CSV table of C-alpha atoms and ligand atoms in Angstrom, one decimal:
chain,number,residue,atom,x,y,z
A,1015,UNK,CA,-12.5,-33.2,24.0
A,1016,UNK,CA,-8.9,-32.9,23.0
A,1017,UNK,CA,-7.4,-29.5,23.1
A,1018,UNK,CA,-3.9,-28.5,22.0
A,1019,UNK,CA,-1.3,-27.9,24.7
A,1020,UNK,CA,-1.3,-24.2,25.5
A,1021,UNK,CA,1.8,-23.1,23.5
A,1022,UNK,CA,0.5,-24.8,20.4
A,1023,UNK,CA,-3.0,-23.4,20.9
A,1024,UNK,CA,-1.4,-19.9,21.2
A,1025,UNK,CA,0.6,-20.5,18.0
A,1026,UNK,CA,-2.6,-21.5,16.1
A,1027,UNK,CA,-4.4,-18.5,17.5
A,1028,UNK,CA,-1.5,-16.2,16.3
A,1029,UNK,CA,-1.6,-17.7,12.8
A,1030,UNK,CA,-5.4,-17.0,12.7
A,1031,UNK,CA,-4.8,-13.4,13.2
A,1032,UNK,CA,-3.1,-13.2,9.8
A,1033,UNK,CA,-5.3,-11.9,6.9
A,1034,UNK,CA,-6.9,-14.6,4.8
A,1035,UNK,CA,-6.1,-17.4,7.3
A,1036,UNK,CA,-9.0,-19.5,8.5
A,1037,UNK,CA,-8.9,-22.0,11.4
A,1038,UNK,CA,-7.8,-25.0,9.3
A,1039,UNK,CA,-5.0,-23.1,7.6
A,1040,UNK,CA,-3.9,-21.7,10.9
A,1041,UNK,CA,-3.7,-25.2,12.3
A,1042,UNK,CA,-1.7,-26.4,9.3
A,1043,UNK,CA,0.8,-23.5,9.5
A,1044,UNK,CA,1.3,-24.1,13.3
A,1045,UNK,CA,1.9,-27.8,12.8
A,1046,UNK,CA,4.3,-27.0,9.9
A,1047,UNK,CA,6.3,-24.7,12.2
A,1048,UNK,CA,6.5,-27.5,14.8
A,1049,UNK,CA,7.6,-30.1,12.3
A,1050,UNK,CA,10.1,-27.8,10.6
A,1051,UNK,CA,13.8,-27.9,11.6
A,1052,UNK,CA,14.5,-25.6,14.5
A,1053,UNK,CA,16.6,-23.2,12.4
A,1054,UNK,CA,13.7,-22.7,9.9
A,1055,UNK,CA,11.2,-22.0,12.7
A,1056,UNK,CA,13.7,-19.6,14.3
A,1057,UNK,CA,14.3,-17.9,10.9
A,1058,UNK,CA,10.6,-17.3,10.5
A,1059,UNK,CA,10.3,-15.8,14.0
A,1060,UNK,CA,13.4,-13.7,13.7
A,1061,UNK,CA,12.5,-12.3,10.2
A,1062,UNK,CA,9.1,-11.1,11.7
A,1063,UNK,CA,11.0,-9.4,14.5
A,1064,UNK,CA,13.6,-7.9,12.2
A,1065,UNK,CA,11.0,-6.5,9.8
A,1066,UNK,CA,9.1,-4.9,12.7
A,1067,UNK,CA,12.3,-3.4,14.1
A,1068,UNK,CA,13.9,-2.2,10.9
A,1069,UNK,CA,11.1,-1.2,8.6
A,1070,UNK,CA,9.3,2.1,9.1
A,1071,UNK,CA,7.4,4.6,7.0
A,1072,UNK,CA,9.4,7.0,4.8
A,1073,UNK,CA,8.7,10.5,6.1
A,1074,UNK,CA,8.3,11.8,2.6
A,1075,UNK,CA,6.1,9.3,0.8
A,1076,UNK,CA,4.9,6.9,3.5
A,1077,UNK,CA,6.2,3.8,1.8
A,1078,UNK,CA,7.8,1.1,3.8
A,1079,UNK,CA,11.6,1.6,4.1
A,1080,UNK,CA,14.7,0.8,6.1
A,1081,UNK,CA,16.4,4.0,5.1
A,1082,UNK,CA,15.2,7.6,5.4
A,1083,UNK,CA,14.1,8.8,3.0
A,1084,UNK,CA,13.3,5.6,1.1
A,1085,UNK,CA,15.2,4.5,-2.0
A,1086,UNK,CA,12.5,5.7,-4.4
A,1087,UNK,CA,12.5,9.2,-2.9
A,1088,UNK,CA,16.3,9.3,-2.9
A,1089,UNK,CA,16.5,8.3,-6.6
A,1090,UNK,CA,17.5,11.5,-8.5
A,1091,UNK,CA,16.7,9.8,-11.8
A,1092,UNK,CA,13.0,10.0,-11.0
A,1093,UNK,CA,10.7,12.9,-12.1
A,1094,UNK,CA,10.0,14.8,-8.9
A,1095,UNK,CA,7.3,17.0,-10.6
A,1096,UNK,CA,5.0,14.0,-10.8
A,1097,UNK,CA,3.5,12.3,-7.7
A,1098,UNK,CA,1.3,9.2,-7.9
A,1099,UNK,CA,-1.1,8.9,-4.9
A,1100,UNK,CA,-1.8,5.3,-4.0
A,1101,UNK,CA,-3.7,3.5,-1.2
A,1102,UNK,CA,-1.1,1.1,0.0
A,1103,UNK,CA,2.6,0.2,-0.4
A,1104,UNK,CA,1.4,-2.9,-2.4
A,1105,UNK,CA,0.2,-0.5,-5.2
A,1106,UNK,CA,3.7,0.9,-5.6
A,1107,UNK,CA,5.0,-2.6,-6.3
A,1108,UNK,CA,2.2,-3.0,-9.0
A,1109,UNK,CA,3.1,0.3,-10.6
A,1110,UNK,CA,6.8,-0.3,-10.5
A,1111,UNK,CA,6.2,-3.5,-12.4
A,1112,UNK,CA,4.8,-1.6,-15.3
A,1113,UNK,CA,8.0,0.4,-15.8
A,1114,UNK,CA,5.9,3.2,-17.2
A,1115,UNK,CA,6.0,5.5,-14.2
A,1116,UNK,CA,9.1,7.4,-13.4
A,1117,UNK,CA,7.7,9.9,-10.9
A,1118,UNK,CA,7.4,9.6,-7.1
A,1119,UNK,CA,4.7,8.1,-4.9
A,1120,UNK,CA,2.6,9.1,-2.0
A,1121,UNK,CA,0.9,6.4,0.1
A,1122,UNK,CA,-2.3,7.3,1.8
A,1123,UNK,CA,-2.5,4.1,4.0
A,1124,UNK,CA,-6.2,3.7,3.4
A,1125,UNK,CA,-9.2,5.3,1.7
A,1126,UNK,CA,-11.9,7.6,3.1
A,1127,UNK,CA,-14.7,5.4,4.5
A,1128,UNK,CA,-17.2,7.2,6.7
A,1129,UNK,CA,-19.1,4.0,7.3
A,1130,UNK,CA,-15.9,2.5,8.9
A,1131,UNK,CA,-15.1,5.8,10.7
A,1132,UNK,CA,-12.1,6.5,8.5
A,1133,UNK,CA,-11.8,10.3,7.9
A,1134,UNK,CA,-9.1,12.5,6.3
A,1135,UNK,CA,-7.1,12.7,9.5
A,1136,UNK,CA,-6.7,8.9,9.5
A,1137,UNK,CA,-4.9,9.1,6.1
A,1138,UNK,CA,-1.6,10.7,5.0
A,1139,UNK,CA,-3.5,13.6,3.5
A,1140,UNK,CA,-2.0,16.5,5.5
A,1141,UNK,CA,1.4,15.1,4.6
A,1142,UNK,CA,0.5,15.1,0.9
A,1143,UNK,CA,-0.7,18.7,1.0
A,1144,UNK,CA,2.4,19.8,2.8
A,1145,UNK,CA,4.6,17.9,0.4
A,1146,UNK,CA,3.0,19.2,-2.9
A,1147,UNK,CA,3.3,22.8,-1.6
A,1148,UNK,CA,6.9,22.7,-0.6
A,1149,UNK,CA,8.4,20.7,-3.5
A,1150,UNK,CA,8.5,21.1,-7.3
A,1151,UNK,CA,5.4,19.0,-7.8
A,1152,UNK,CA,3.3,19.9,-10.9
A,1153,UNK,CA,1.0,16.9,-11.4
A,1154,UNK,CA,-0.7,14.6,-8.9
A,1155,UNK,CA,-2.0,11.4,-10.4
A,1156,UNK,CA,-4.7,9.8,-8.3
A,1157,UNK,CA,-4.2,6.0,-8.7
A,1158,UNK,CA,-6.8,4.7,-6.2
A,1159,UNK,CA,-8.9,1.6,-6.6
A,1160,UNK,CA,-12.1,2.1,-8.7
A,1161,UNK,CA,-14.5,1.3,-5.8
A,1162,UNK,CA,-16.8,3.6,-3.8
A,1163,UNK,CA,-14.1,4.6,-1.3
A,1164,UNK,CA,-11.5,5.1,-4.0
A,1165,UNK,CA,-13.8,7.4,-6.0
A,1166,UNK,CA,-14.8,9.4,-3.0
A,1167,UNK,CA,-11.2,9.8,-1.9
A,1168,UNK,CA,-10.2,10.9,-5.4
A,1169,UNK,CA,-12.9,13.6,-5.5
A,1170,UNK,CA,-12.0,14.8,-2.0
A,1171,UNK,CA,-8.3,15.1,-2.9
A,1172,UNK,CA,-8.9,16.8,-6.2
A,1173,UNK,CA,-10.9,19.5,-4.4
A,1174,UNK,CA,-8.0,20.1,-2.1
A,1175,UNK,CA,-5.2,19.9,-4.7
A,1176,UNK,CA,-6.7,21.9,-7.6
A,1177,UNK,CA,-6.8,25.3,-5.7
A,1178,UNK,CA,-3.0,24.8,-5.2
A,1179,UNK,CA,-2.5,25.2,-8.9
A,1180,UNK,CA,-1.6,21.6,-9.5
A,1181,UNK,CA,-2.6,19.5,-12.4
A,1182,UNK,CA,-4.8,16.7,-11.0
A,1183,UNK,CA,-5.3,13.5,-13.0
A,1184,UNK,CA,-6.9,10.1,-12.4
A,1185,UNK,CA,-5.8,6.8,-13.9
A,1186,UNK,CA,-8.1,5.7,-16.7
A,1187,UNK,CA,-10.8,3.2,-16.1
A,1188,UNK,CA,-10.5,-0.2,-17.6
A,1189,UNK,CA,-9.6,-1.8,-14.4
A,1190,UNK,CA,-12.2,-4.1,-12.9
A,1191,UNK,CA,-14.6,-2.1,-10.8
A,1192,UNK,CA,-14.0,-2.9,-7.1
A,1193,UNK,CA,-10.9,-4.8,-8.2
A,1194,UNK,CA,-7.6,-4.3,-6.5
A,1195,UNK,CA,-4.8,-2.5,-8.4
A,1196,UNK,CA,-2.3,-5.0,-7.1
A,1197,UNK,CA,-4.1,-7.8,-8.9
A,1198,UNK,CA,-4.4,-5.9,-12.3
A,1199,UNK,CA,-2.0,-7.3,-14.9
A,1200,UNK,CA,0.9,-5.1,-15.8
A,1201,UNK,CA,-0.4,-4.3,-19.3
A,1202,UNK,CA,-3.8,-3.1,-18.0
A,1203,UNK,CA,-2.2,-1.0,-15.3
A,1204,UNK,CA,0.2,0.5,-17.8
A,1205,UNK,CA,-2.7,1.4,-20.1
A,1206,UNK,CA,-4.6,2.8,-17.2
A,1207,UNK,CA,-1.7,5.0,-16.2
A,1208,UNK,CA,-0.8,6.2,-19.7
A,1209,UNK,CA,-4.4,7.0,-20.4
A,1210,UNK,CA,-4.8,9.1,-17.2
A,1211,UNK,CA,-7.3,12.0,-17.4
A,1212,UNK,CA,-7.8,15.3,-15.7
A,1213,UNK,CA,-10.1,15.1,-12.7
B,1323,ZN,ZN1,9.8,7.7,0.2
């Protein structure tokens, strides 16, 4: 039985660790990297290292950034009384595409999921509470995916935020249940945001 030489086997194994990559694709990617001009392969490797070195989480909103605070948090043209809570930095990209949201964001980096052992302390919830109490935030829009975890997390957050005297809203339904916000088309996401309702 033929086995790849060790460095190639290690590369295939590394590719397999990427999300959505099965054994066949991992092999194809590894062979592509070997066939590619050296400069291209080096470019891929060095961009991975550079991203890991230079990108960190904004201390205010939790978004990926290379400056502190991030460009969105620094933007004085945005409405700092409105904070949109999202699960992941990918959701920020989706909302920014709609151009209908001019507030700030807060990234939880996950959703509550007792079955997976993910509790409030695993998410950026303490940071959110601290943030809304110290700034001029008036409304918190919960823009979490319409699945079980998203629903449970929204209710949990609303219970914590309402006693602070904040208006708490949730983006309107109309998104596919269990669907990912990042895959919703811009018009749907826009409608969902503009039709947000108190929670
Ligand atoms: Zn930020």
